[in-house]
């Protein structure tokens, strides 16, 4: 019997576990997560109003409920107080790290850390009820917001800023975030790309949603579109970019609607500094106007524009973080690997694997993790005849408990789910997420009661 630990219960971890048990009837998998809750970014990253994508949890659930898969929540691997990676390796024939990209990329410009300037990750974690999130008073005194970046995360946070209480209350938003977002006075949201419209990273489906928000209009400056040569004749663009440009052109040509809220999509503006007001809070973002360089990049023009904002969300991509005891390539924010096998000093490390964003970087949609996991599973199963000969403890739970680790089992997670349904019912809503460690742990404990 081959025993495998998968670290991380997001899409890549679940797809890896699924691939292993489906391809080999002699594999048992423990899916370990530092949180007592499974599903990774599907629970803590997908926007609450994206119910259809969230429903992917049902597919991931069936993996975690497979008879040869076990969920071990609340187990931290690496870091202070965590189970060392080397010890985990001793407990299993193989370990697959599917830990994602835990942090955000930095802009590296002055004023980035002013009050009122946050990474999109911090904002997303707050409205997703991540237990490590802080309620930073994101919307306090803000009537104008700048979102830096034009990827799908930027679209998510822009849309959440523009949604009203009626649309938000049916979601699983935690109570404090629902109250704050419902009371928001933000009426101007500037979403800003440093390159042109044809180089934006958002997908057309997500872009179009911005145009369908009640009480909100999308404003696109035709002069900024005209700066991008590809916008004049989008026919030569790849389909995804062409569709984006068509949507943007239609908005640029539409007459103003006089809606209560505006989303201003801006292009060819590179952030150079966040400007503070008295008291240290951000007051504006200074951008340098850029121009296409003909090779897909941009150059500065020496002309600047200040966009007023008391809330700045930096949405310029995620970044992997090093995990104690695993090699790490600082340049790419990933673990070096060959077809999913971890490389230490260029050599394959026996029994250690990666899949998902920590393997290939923070790109692609949820489904991209399937082929990525498949490759890693194929490598692991090819190595299995040698790995399975290693002695491992028969009872991993007992071994973990001897290390002082008390995992939250699947029954504990189901108890959290029940508590979230009960909280929702008490608030007259559907499911409402528990937002902190204490309430999650307390709910999980009721499983044993
Ligand atoms: P992303 O797609 O990589 O977009 C990052 C954006 O930040 C780009 O517009 C990039 O511009 C910009 N940027 C990077 N560095 C910058 C800088 N120093 N100054 C100004 N702008 C900068 O990242 P993401 O939005 O975080 O998304 C991560 C992944 O998750 C993507 O694959 C995305 O599709 C996926 N996702 C999907 C969904 C969905 O399907 N609904 C939702 C959320 C996320 P350049 O292009 O010029 O570098």
Tab-separated table of C-alpha atoms and ligand atoms in Angstrom:
chain	number	residue	atom	x	y	z
A	1	UNK	CA	0.000	0.000	0.000
A	2	UNK	CA	1.552	3.285	-1.148
A	3	UNK	CA	0.917	6.097	1.353
A	4	UNK	CA	1.045	9.627	-0.003
A	5	UNK	CA	0.636	12.998	1.705
A	6	UNK	CA	-0.704	15.844	-0.411
A	7	UNK	CA	-0.054	19.192	1.253
A	8	UNK	CA	-2.793	21.666	0.331
A	9	UNK	CA	-6.470	20.956	-0.299
A	10	UNK	CA	-7.108	23.505	-3.062
A	11	UNK	CA	-7.818	22.459	-6.642
A	12	UNK	CA	-4.280	21.257	-7.368
A	13	UNK	CA	-4.156	19.175	-4.149
A	14	UNK	CA	-7.578	17.660	-4.791
A	15	UNK	CA	-6.824	16.915	-8.454
A	16	UNK	CA	-3.553	15.280	-7.397
A	17	UNK	CA	-5.318	13.121	-4.794
A	18	UNK	CA	-7.974	12.219	-7.353
A	19	UNK	CA	-5.387	11.268	-9.971
A	20	UNK	CA	-3.537	9.062	-7.498
A	21	UNK	CA	-6.514	7.075	-6.210
A	22	UNK	CA	-8.119	6.764	-9.637
A	23	UNK	CA	-4.982	5.516	-11.348
A	24	UNK	CA	-3.790	3.138	-8.661
A	25	UNK	CA	-6.077	1.102	-6.404
A	26	UNK	CA	-3.271	0.517	-3.895
A	27	UNK	CA	-2.705	4.191	-3.022
A	28	UNK	CA	-3.956	5.887	0.127
A	29	UNK	CA	-3.777	9.666	0.298
A	30	UNK	CA	-3.869	12.060	3.236
A	31	UNK	CA	-4.701	15.580	2.096
A	32	UNK	CA	-3.185	17.933	4.658
A	33	UNK	CA	-4.144	21.588	5.057
A	34	UNK	CA	-3.002	24.172	7.566
A	35	UNK	CA	-6.605	25.409	7.776
A	36	UNK	CA	-9.407	23.340	9.302
A	37	UNK	CA	-11.313	23.996	6.058
A	38	UNK	CA	-10.610	22.432	2.665
A	39	UNK	CA	-10.688	23.788	-0.916
A	40	UNK	CA	-7.937	26.455	-0.783
A	41	UNK	CA	-8.582	29.336	-3.167
A	42	UNK	CA	-11.967	27.931	-4.201
A	43	UNK	CA	-13.126	28.756	-0.663
A	44	UNK	CA	-10.782	31.667	0.064
A	45	UNK	CA	-10.124	33.232	-3.337
A	46	UNK	CA	-13.041	32.775	-5.716
A	47	UNK	CA	-15.283	35.821	-5.276
A	48	UNK	CA	-18.435	35.203	-3.185
A	49	UNK	CA	-20.705	36.307	-6.039
A	50	UNK	CA	-19.203	33.699	-8.382
A	51	UNK	CA	-21.510	30.937	-7.181
A	52	UNK	CA	-21.006	28.789	-10.259
A	53	UNK	CA	-17.221	28.606	-9.821
A	54	UNK	CA	-17.700	28.124	-6.062
A	55	UNK	CA	-19.897	25.118	-6.799
A	56	UNK	CA	-16.698	23.390	-7.914
A	57	UNK	CA	-16.394	22.633	-4.212
A	58	UNK	CA	-18.853	19.804	-4.841
A	59	UNK	CA	-16.383	18.120	-7.211
A	60	UNK	CA	-13.500	18.641	-4.781
A	61	UNK	CA	-15.675	17.311	-1.952
A	62	UNK	CA	-16.206	14.021	-3.752
A	63	UNK	CA	-12.411	13.625	-3.950
A	64	UNK	CA	-11.954	14.309	-0.245
A	65	UNK	CA	-14.759	11.880	0.587
A	66	UNK	CA	-13.197	9.074	-1.493
A	67	UNK	CA	-12.720	5.942	0.615
A	68	UNK	CA	-8.926	6.037	0.173
A	69	UNK	CA	-8.550	9.783	0.744
A	70	UNK	CA	-8.472	11.339	4.206
A	71	UNK	CA	-8.608	15.070	5.055
A	72	UNK	CA	-6.254	16.219	7.826
A	73	UNK	CA	-7.021	19.883	8.479
A	74	UNK	CA	-5.355	22.274	10.889
A	75	UNK	CA	-1.898	20.764	10.246
A	76	UNK	CA	0.821	23.264	9.406
A	77	UNK	CA	3.816	21.923	7.483
A	78	UNK	CA	7.032	23.941	7.882
A	79	UNK	CA	7.354	27.307	9.606
A	80	UNK	CA	7.282	28.065	13.344
A	81	UNK	CA	5.469	25.321	15.235
A	82	UNK	CA	4.812	23.452	11.999
A	83	UNK	CA	5.608	19.843	11.206
A	84	UNK	CA	9.046	19.902	9.536
A	85	UNK	CA	9.041	18.835	5.884
A	86	UNK	CA	11.731	16.237	6.658
A	87	UNK	CA	9.525	14.670	9.357
A	88	UNK	CA	6.513	14.580	7.030
A	89	UNK	CA	8.657	12.783	4.467
A	90	UNK	CA	9.406	10.074	7.068
A	91	UNK	CA	5.709	9.474	7.659
A	92	UNK	CA	4.814	8.812	4.009
A	93	UNK	CA	6.272	7.078	0.965
A	94	UNK	CA	5.819	10.327	-0.945
A	95	UNK	CA	4.771	13.930	-0.308
A	96	UNK	CA	3.219	16.199	-2.959
A	97	UNK	CA	3.320	19.925	-2.177
A	98	UNK	CA	0.305	21.751	-3.623
A	99	UNK	CA	0.668	24.844	-1.464
A	100	UNK	CA	-0.116	27.480	-4.114
A	101	UNK	CA	1.263	30.992	-4.115
A	102	UNK	CA	0.665	32.397	-0.662
A	103	UNK	CA	1.577	36.034	-1.067
A	104	UNK	CA	1.259	38.957	-3.447
A	105	UNK	CA	3.795	40.568	-5.731
A	106	UNK	CA	5.028	44.017	-4.726
A	107	UNK	CA	5.021	47.151	-6.847
A	108	UNK	CA	8.317	48.345	-5.356
A	109	UNK	CA	7.379	52.037	-5.523
A	110	UNK	CA	7.382	54.779	-2.850
A	111	UNK	CA	4.256	55.010	-0.723
A	112	UNK	CA	3.244	51.397	-1.331
A	113	UNK	CA	2.732	50.805	2.399
A	114	UNK	CA	0.713	53.944	3.165
A	115	UNK	CA	-2.494	53.348	5.106
A	116	UNK	CA	-5.267	52.702	2.605
A	117	UNK	CA	-2.952	50.821	0.220
A	118	UNK	CA	-3.499	47.075	0.372
A	119	UNK	CA	-2.720	44.081	-1.738
A	120	UNK	CA	-5.762	42.633	-3.476
A	121	UNK	CA	-4.913	39.416	-1.619
A	122	UNK	CA	-5.530	41.141	1.728
A	123	UNK	CA	-8.864	42.499	0.526
A	124	UNK	CA	-9.916	39.157	-0.987
A	125	UNK	CA	-8.932	37.307	2.214
A	126	UNK	CA	-11.065	39.720	4.242
A	127	UNK	CA	-14.232	39.347	2.208
A	128	UNK	CA	-13.621	35.585	1.878
A	129	UNK	CA	-13.471	35.230	5.700
A	130	UNK	CA	-9.940	33.822	5.739
A	131	UNK	CA	-9.120	33.328	9.431
A	132	UNK	CA	-5.746	35.096	9.029
A	133	UNK	CA	-7.329	38.170	7.419
A	134	UNK	CA	-7.515	41.452	9.260
A	135	UNK	CA	-10.386	43.885	9.088
A	136	UNK	CA	-8.299	46.871	8.070
A	137	UNK	CA	-11.194	49.270	7.596
A	138	UNK	CA	-10.596	49.061	3.841
A	139	UNK	CA	-13.554	51.259	2.888
A	140	UNK	CA	-13.326	53.814	5.693
A	141	UNK	CA	-13.792	57.381	4.339
A	142	UNK	CA	-13.170	56.209	0.769
A	143	UNK	CA	-15.220	57.541	-2.127
A	144	UNK	CA	-12.684	56.734	-4.837
A	145	UNK	CA	-10.566	53.592	-5.283
A	146	UNK	CA	-7.692	52.662	-7.569
A	147	UNK	CA	-7.152	49.030	-8.495
A	148	UNK	CA	-3.682	48.551	-9.991
A	149	UNK	CA	-3.506	45.738	-12.550
A	150	UNK	CA	-5.880	44.363	-15.180
A	151	UNK	CA	-6.004	40.628	-14.435
A	152	UNK	CA	-8.990	38.588	-13.223
A	153	UNK	CA	-8.255	39.315	-9.570
A	154	UNK	CA	-8.414	43.054	-10.360
A	155	UNK	CA	-11.789	42.436	-12.018
A	156	UNK	CA	-12.979	40.471	-8.949
A	157	UNK	CA	-12.098	43.199	-6.433
A	158	UNK	CA	-13.450	45.933	-8.727
A	159	UNK	CA	-16.740	44.063	-9.053
A	160	UNK	CA	-16.988	43.468	-5.313
A	161	UNK	CA	-16.421	47.185	-4.702
A	162	UNK	CA	-19.238	48.009	-7.099
A	163	UNK	CA	-21.813	45.537	-5.780
A	164	UNK	CA	-24.633	46.673	-3.521
A	165	UNK	CA	-26.212	45.008	-0.477
A	166	UNK	CA	-29.016	43.370	-2.470
A	167	UNK	CA	-26.543	41.456	-4.606
A	168	UNK	CA	-24.135	40.676	-1.782
A	169	UNK	CA	-26.463	39.405	0.931
A	170	UNK	CA	-27.346	36.097	-0.810
A	171	UNK	CA	-23.608	35.224	-0.874
A	172	UNK	CA	-21.581	33.618	1.925
A	173	UNK	CA	-19.803	36.914	2.749
A	174	UNK	CA	-18.947	37.149	6.441
A	175	UNK	CA	-21.248	39.493	8.354
A	176	UNK	CA	-18.662	42.281	8.926
A	177	UNK	CA	-17.663	42.416	5.245
A	178	UNK	CA	-21.316	42.498	4.164
A	179	UNK	CA	-21.995	45.428	6.504
A	180	UNK	CA	-18.909	47.350	5.328
A	181	UNK	CA	-19.422	46.730	1.608
A	182	UNK	CA	-23.134	47.546	1.837
A	183	UNK	CA	-22.333	50.875	3.517
A	184	UNK	CA	-19.522	51.686	1.051
A	185	UNK	CA	-19.487	55.229	-0.362
A	186	UNK	CA	-17.023	54.345	-3.131
A	187	UNK	CA	-18.512	55.661	-6.358
A	188	UNK	CA	-15.405	55.943	-8.563
A	189	UNK	CA	-13.333	52.812	-9.163
A	190	UNK	CA	-10.327	53.167	-11.450
A	191	UNK	CA	-8.897	49.881	-12.719
A	192	UNK	CA	-5.566	50.643	-14.309
A	193	UNK	CA	-3.263	48.732	-16.678
A	194	UNK	CA	0.326	49.680	-17.392
A	195	UNK	CA	0.088	48.290	-20.936
A	196	UNK	CA	-2.651	48.472	-23.560
A	197	UNK	CA	-6.161	47.012	-23.767
A	198	UNK	CA	-5.029	44.225	-26.082
A	199	UNK	CA	-2.495	43.114	-23.454
A	200	UNK	CA	-4.861	43.011	-20.485
A	201	UNK	CA	-4.880	39.673	-18.655
A	202	UNK	CA	-8.562	39.490	-17.727
A	203	UNK	CA	-10.826	37.041	-19.559
A	204	UNK	CA	-13.776	38.326	-21.587
A	205	UNK	CA	-16.440	36.583	-19.516
A	206	UNK	CA	-15.154	38.283	-16.367
A	207	UNK	CA	-14.746	41.629	-18.164
A	208	UNK	CA	-18.320	41.569	-19.481
A	209	UNK	CA	-19.693	41.067	-15.978
A	210	UNK	CA	-18.537	44.585	-15.088
A	211	UNK	CA	-20.939	45.964	-17.681
A	212	UNK	CA	-23.882	44.113	-16.153
A	213	UNK	CA	-23.594	45.461	-12.595
A	214	UNK	CA	-26.746	47.233	-11.413
A	215	UNK	CA	-26.337	50.981	-10.789
A	216	UNK	CA	-22.846	51.008	-12.305
A	217	UNK	CA	-21.468	52.091	-15.650
A	218	UNK	CA	-18.148	51.257	-17.210
A	219	UNK	CA	-16.238	54.169	-18.683
A	220	UNK	CA	-13.505	53.624	-21.273
A	221	UNK	CA	-11.580	56.516	-22.810
A	222	UNK	CA	-11.563	56.153	-26.633
A	223	UNK	CA	-8.254	58.060	-26.759
A	224	UNK	CA	-6.580	55.414	-24.599
A	225	UNK	CA	-7.885	52.655	-26.849
A	226	UNK	CA	-6.532	54.574	-29.847
A	227	UNK	CA	-3.030	54.443	-28.304
A	228	UNK	CA	-3.034	50.673	-28.822
A	229	UNK	CA	-2.443	49.915	-32.521
A	230	UNK	CA	-4.104	46.496	-32.086
A	231	UNK	CA	-7.396	48.158	-31.108
A	232	UNK	CA	-7.808	49.857	-34.473
A	233	UNK	CA	-7.886	46.480	-36.182
A	234	UNK	CA	-8.314	43.680	-33.625
A	235	UNK	CA	-8.861	41.036	-36.349
A	236	UNK	CA	-5.239	39.880	-36.134
A	237	UNK	CA	-5.343	39.402	-32.348
A	238	UNK	CA	-5.737	35.969	-30.724
A	239	UNK	CA	-9.444	35.292	-30.040
A	240	UNK	CA	-9.335	36.004	-26.298
A	241	UNK	CA	-7.706	39.427	-26.714
A	242	UNK	CA	-9.868	40.271	-29.707
A	243	UNK	CA	-13.035	39.666	-27.700
A	244	UNK	CA	-11.703	41.860	-24.866
A	245	UNK	CA	-10.983	44.678	-27.304
A	246	UNK	CA	-14.451	44.374	-28.848
A	247	UNK	CA	-16.096	44.685	-25.423
A	248	UNK	CA	-13.910	47.685	-24.528
A	249	UNK	CA	-14.608	49.404	-27.849
A	250	UNK	CA	-18.357	49.035	-27.330
A	251	UNK	CA	-18.060	50.657	-23.896
A	252	UNK	CA	-15.903	53.462	-25.267
A	253	UNK	CA	-18.575	54.253	-27.867
A	254	UNK	CA	-21.550	54.062	-25.470
A	255	UNK	CA	-23.126	57.332	-24.288
A	256	UNK	CA	-22.888	58.079	-20.521
A	257	UNK	CA	-25.697	56.496	-18.447
A	258	UNK	CA	-25.407	58.759	-15.413
A	259	UNK	CA	-25.221	55.721	-13.085
A	260	UNK	CA	-24.513	56.189	-9.379
A	261	UNK	CA	-21.165	54.350	-9.624
A	262	UNK	CA	-18.499	54.355	-12.317
A	263	UNK	CA	-15.811	51.814	-13.121
A	264	UNK	CA	-13.148	53.598	-15.136
A	265	UNK	CA	-10.958	51.211	-17.105
A	266	UNK	CA	-7.664	52.960	-17.777
A	267	UNK	CA	-4.669	51.866	-19.846
A	268	UNK	CA	-1.064	52.854	-20.553
A	269	UNK	CA	-0.552	54.165	-17.020
A	270	UNK	CA	2.350	52.826	-14.944
A	271	UNK	CA	2.200	53.431	-11.175
A	272	UNK	CA	5.276	55.330	-9.959
A	273	UNK	CA	4.304	56.546	-6.482
A	274	UNK	CA	1.488	56.515	-3.945
A	275	UNK	CA	0.955	60.020	-2.583
A	276	UNK	CA	-0.032	60.479	1.067
A	277	UNK	CA	-2.196	63.067	2.761
A	278	UNK	CA	-1.728	64.453	6.281
A	279	UNK	CA	-2.100	61.545	8.704
A	280	UNK	CA	-0.240	59.153	6.429
A	281	UNK	CA	-3.228	57.870	4.479
A	282	UNK	CA	-3.015	57.448	0.741
A	283	UNK	CA	-4.631	60.286	-1.206
A	284	UNK	CA	-3.709	59.549	-4.824
A	285	UNK	CA	-1.692	57.324	-7.117
A	286	UNK	CA	0.806	58.968	-9.447
A	287	UNK	CA	1.026	57.214	-12.816
A	288	UNK	CA	3.401	57.788	-15.681
A	289	UNK	CA	1.733	57.723	-19.086
A	290	UNK	CA	3.277	54.937	-21.175
A	291	UNK	CA	3.388	54.255	-24.898
A	292	UNK	CA	3.611	50.922	-26.741
A	293	UNK	CA	7.155	49.962	-27.736
A	294	UNK	CA	6.025	47.802	-30.673
A	295	UNK	CA	7.249	44.584	-28.982
A	296	UNK	CA	4.378	44.041	-26.547
A	297	UNK	CA	5.931	46.230	-23.856
A	298	UNK	CA	5.721	49.923	-23.046
A	299	UNK	CA	8.078	52.832	-22.496
A	300	UNK	CA	7.631	55.828	-20.211
A	301	UNK	CA	6.740	59.182	-21.744
A	302	UNK	CA	7.745	61.459	-18.862
A	303	UNK	CA	4.139	62.656	-18.546
A	304	UNK	CA	2.334	62.003	-15.273
A	305	UNK	CA	-1.226	61.810	-13.997
A	306	UNK	CA	-2.414	61.718	-10.382
A	307	UNK	CA	-5.592	59.719	-9.747
A	308	UNK	CA	-7.202	60.542	-6.377
A	309	UNK	CA	-7.995	57.517	-4.180
A	310	UNK	CA	-8.287	56.824	-0.472
A	311	UNK	CA	-8.305	53.112	-1.194
A	312	UNK	CA	-5.652	51.467	-3.382
A	313	UNK	CA	-5.748	47.751	-4.133
A	314	UNK	CA	-2.564	46.424	-5.710
A	315	UNK	CA	-3.634	43.512	-7.889
A	316	UNK	CA	-0.439	42.654	-9.711
A	317	UNK	CA	-0.322	38.898	-9.246
A	318	UNK	CA	0.413	36.309	-6.581
A	319	UNK	CA	3.807	34.974	-5.605
A	320	UNK	CA	4.893	31.641	-4.104
A	321	UNK	CA	6.675	31.679	-0.752
A	322	UNK	CA	9.510	29.380	0.354
A	323	UNK	CA	8.516	26.439	2.525
A	324	UNK	CA	11.105	25.486	5.180
A	325	UNK	CA	12.978	22.396	4.109
A	326	UNK	CA	12.077	22.638	0.413
A	327	UNK	CA	14.235	24.189	-2.321
A	328	UNK	CA	12.918	27.449	-3.776
A	329	UNK	CA	13.680	29.480	-6.872
A	330	UNK	CA	13.427	33.079	-5.738
A	331	UNK	CA	13.309	34.445	-9.280
A	332	UNK	CA	10.106	32.579	-10.188
A	333	UNK	CA	8.622	32.025	-6.718
A	334	UNK	CA	8.347	28.297	-7.427
A	335	UNK	CA	9.949	25.023	-6.317
A	336	UNK	CA	12.409	23.704	-8.923
A	337	UNK	CA	11.140	20.454	-10.400
A	338	UNK	CA	11.319	18.076	-13.334
A	339	UNK	CA	7.871	16.842	-14.424
A	340	UNK	CA	6.679	17.453	-10.870
A	341	UNK	CA	9.659	15.794	-9.135
A	342	UNK	CA	11.319	18.228	-6.722
A	343	UNK	CA	14.928	19.022	-7.630
A	344	UNK	CA	17.525	19.634	-4.929
A	345	UNK	CA	20.675	21.142	-6.400
A	346	UNK	CA	19.541	19.909	-9.801
A	347	UNK	CA	19.047	16.310	-8.612
A	348	UNK	CA	15.665	14.607	-8.169
A	349	UNK	CA	14.765	14.400	-4.454
A	350	UNK	CA	13.311	10.973	-3.754
A	351	UNK	CA	9.624	11.003	-2.792
A	352	UNK	CA	9.047	14.777	-3.029
A	353	UNK	CA	6.752	16.315	-5.644
A	354	UNK	CA	4.950	19.547	-6.493
A	355	UNK	CA	1.785	20.469	-8.383
A	356	UNK	CA	-0.201	23.652	-8.979
A	357	UNK	CA	0.995	27.233	-8.577
A	358	UNK	CA	4.045	26.332	-6.455
A	359	UNK	CA	5.143	24.188	-9.420
A	360	UNK	CA	4.343	26.394	-12.405
A	361	UNK	CA	3.668	29.874	-10.979
A	362	UNK	CA	0.369	31.718	-10.383
A	363	UNK	CA	-1.214	31.451	-13.807
A	364	UNK	CA	-4.190	29.804	-15.438
A	365	UNK	CA	-7.729	29.062	-14.325
A	366	UNK	CA	-8.795	26.329	-11.905
A	367	UNK	CA	-8.991	23.718	-14.675
A	368	UNK	CA	-5.336	24.349	-15.598
A	369	UNK	CA	-4.467	22.450	-12.438
A	370	UNK	CA	-5.828	19.207	-13.860
A	371	UNK	CA	-3.136	18.532	-16.497
A	372	UNK	CA	-0.541	19.946	-14.105
A	373	UNK	CA	-1.566	17.442	-11.397
A	374	UNK	CA	-1.755	14.653	-13.981
A	375	UNK	CA	1.895	15.109	-14.908
A	376	UNK	CA	2.973	14.987	-11.256
A	377	UNK	CA	0.816	11.921	-10.553
A	378	UNK	CA	2.379	10.122	-13.536
A	379	UNK	CA	5.890	10.865	-12.211
A	380	UNK	CA	4.999	9.720	-8.706
A	381	UNK	CA	3.371	6.488	-9.831
A	382	UNK	CA	6.356	5.733	-12.074
A	383	UNK	CA	8.594	6.085	-8.992
A	384	UNK	CA	6.185	4.147	-6.751
A	385	UNK	CA	7.809	0.663	-6.968
A	386	UNK	CA	10.977	2.032	-5.333
A	387	UNK	CA	9.188	4.370	-2.901
A	388	UNK	CA	6.827	1.743	-1.511
A	389	UNK	CA	9.758	-0.314	-0.222
A	390	UNK	CA	10.567	2.376	2.366
A	391	UNK	CA	9.249	1.665	5.881
A	392	UNK	CA	6.573	4.117	7.078
A	393	UNK	CA	4.475	4.106	10.264
A	394	UNK	CA	1.297	2.048	9.999
A	395	UNK	CA	-0.742	4.616	11.904
A	396	UNK	CA	0.079	8.129	10.733
A	397	UNK	CA	-2.550	9.733	12.973
A	398	UNK	CA	-0.912	8.238	16.048
A	399	UNK	CA	2.499	9.423	14.811
A	400	UNK	CA	1.148	12.954	14.244
A	401	UNK	CA	-0.485	13.024	17.657
A	402	UNK	CA	2.840	11.959	19.175
A	403	UNK	CA	4.296	15.102	17.574
A	404	UNK	CA	1.597	17.181	19.293
A	405	UNK	CA	-0.433	17.596	16.096
A	406	UNK	CA	-4.198	17.069	16.421
A	407	UNK	CA	-5.723	17.216	12.951
A	408	UNK	CA	-9.260	18.338	12.179
A	409	UNK	CA	-10.771	15.324	10.436
A	410	UNK	CA	-13.525	15.396	7.798
A	411	UNK	CA	-16.192	15.179	10.519
A	412	UNK	CA	-14.719	18.376	11.995
A	413	UNK	CA	-15.033	20.146	8.652
A	414	UNK	CA	-18.621	18.934	8.281
A	415	UNK	CA	-19.319	20.422	11.719
A	416	UNK	CA	-17.904	23.763	10.481
A	417	UNK	CA	-20.195	23.567	7.470
A	418	UNK	CA	-23.170	22.958	9.764
A	419	UNK	CA	-22.193	25.899	11.961
A	420	UNK	CA	-21.974	28.166	8.891
A	421	UNK	CA	-25.435	27.060	7.750
A	422	UNK	CA	-26.804	27.705	11.260
A	423	UNK	CA	-25.190	31.150	11.382
A	424	UNK	CA	-26.701	31.989	8.004
A	425	UNK	CA	-30.150	30.850	9.143
A	426	UNK	CA	-29.856	32.944	12.317
A	427	UNK	CA	-28.990	36.011	10.198
A	428	UNK	CA	-31.784	35.377	7.709
A	429	UNK	CA	-29.267	34.554	4.994
A	430	UNK	CA	-28.074	31.287	3.457
A	431	UNK	CA	-24.618	29.988	4.477
A	432	UNK	CA	-22.446	32.641	6.185
A	433	UNK	CA	-18.757	31.899	6.647
A	434	UNK	CA	-17.108	31.825	10.075
A	435	UNK	CA	-14.344	34.438	9.882
A	436	UNK	CA	-11.855	33.552	12.648
A	437	UNK	CA	-9.770	30.735	14.039
A	438	UNK	CA	-11.625	30.600	17.331
A	439	UNK	CA	-15.068	30.058	15.833
A	440	UNK	CA	-13.733	27.570	13.255
A	441	UNK	CA	-11.970	25.529	15.950
A	442	UNK	CA	-14.973	25.674	18.262
A	443	UNK	CA	-17.259	24.470	15.470
A	444	UNK	CA	-14.853	21.666	14.515
A	445	UNK	CA	-14.746	20.479	18.138
A	446	UNK	CA	-18.501	19.929	18.143
A	447	UNK	CA	-17.872	17.005	15.758
A	448	UNK	CA	-16.570	14.949	18.634
A	449	UNK	CA	-19.310	16.101	21.031
B	1	LIG	P1	-2.405	38.246	-13.588
B	1	LIG	O1	-3.428	37.638	-14.452
B	1	LIG	O2	-0.999	37.816	-13.725
B	1	LIG	O3	-2.520	39.843	-13.756
B	1	LIG	C1	-1.620	40.700	-13.104
B	1	LIG	C2	-1.809	42.119	-13.606
B	1	LIG	O4	-0.921	42.959	-12.867
B	1	LIG	C3	-1.450	42.311	-15.078
B	1	LIG	O5	-2.334	43.269	-15.622
B	1	LIG	C4	-0.025	42.878	-14.996
B	1	LIG	O6	0.335	43.682	-16.090
B	1	LIG	C5	-0.161	43.742	-13.771
B	1	LIG	N1	1.141	44.078	-13.190
B	1	LIG	C6	2.123	43.232	-12.797
B	1	LIG	N2	3.145	43.928	-12.275
B	1	LIG	C7	2.791	45.246	-12.326
B	1	LIG	C8	3.421	46.449	-11.929
B	1	LIG	N3	4.616	46.442	-11.344
B	1	LIG	N4	2.760	47.616	-12.134
B	1	LIG	C9	1.540	47.630	-12.714
B	1	LIG	N5	0.890	46.520	-13.114
B	1	LIG	C10	1.512	45.333	-12.911
B	1	LIG	O7	-2.733	37.981	-12.023
B	1	LIG	P2	-4.076	37.874	-11.179
B	1	LIG	O8	-5.109	38.815	-11.635
B	1	LIG	O9	-3.610	37.946	-9.764
B	1	LIG	O10	-4.595	36.404	-11.482
B	1	LIG	C11	-3.807	35.244	-11.158
B	1	LIG	C12	-4.385	34.026	-11.888
B	1	LIG	O11	-5.643	33.673	-11.310
B	1	LIG	C13	-4.644	34.300	-13.352
B	1	LIG	O12	-4.310	33.178	-14.095
B	1	LIG	C14	-6.139	34.562	-13.386
B	1	LIG	O13	-6.757	34.334	-14.630
B	1	LIG	C15	-6.625	33.603	-12.318
B	1	LIG	N6	-7.934	34.041	-11.808
B	1	LIG	C16	-9.044	33.622	-12.495
B	1	LIG	C17	-10.287	34.055	-12.091
B	1	LIG	C18	-11.502	33.609	-12.864
B	1	LIG	O14	-11.380	32.757	-13.731
B	1	LIG	N7	-12.678	34.151	-12.619
B	1	LIG	C19	-10.451	34.907	-10.986
B	1	LIG	C20	-9.305	35.337	-10.333
B	1	LIG	C21	-8.048	34.885	-10.754
B	1	LIG	P3	1.343	43.117	-17.220
B	1	LIG	O15	0.509	42.204	-18.059
B	1	LIG	O16	1.775	44.364	-17.908
B	1	LIG	O17	2.460	42.401	-16.505
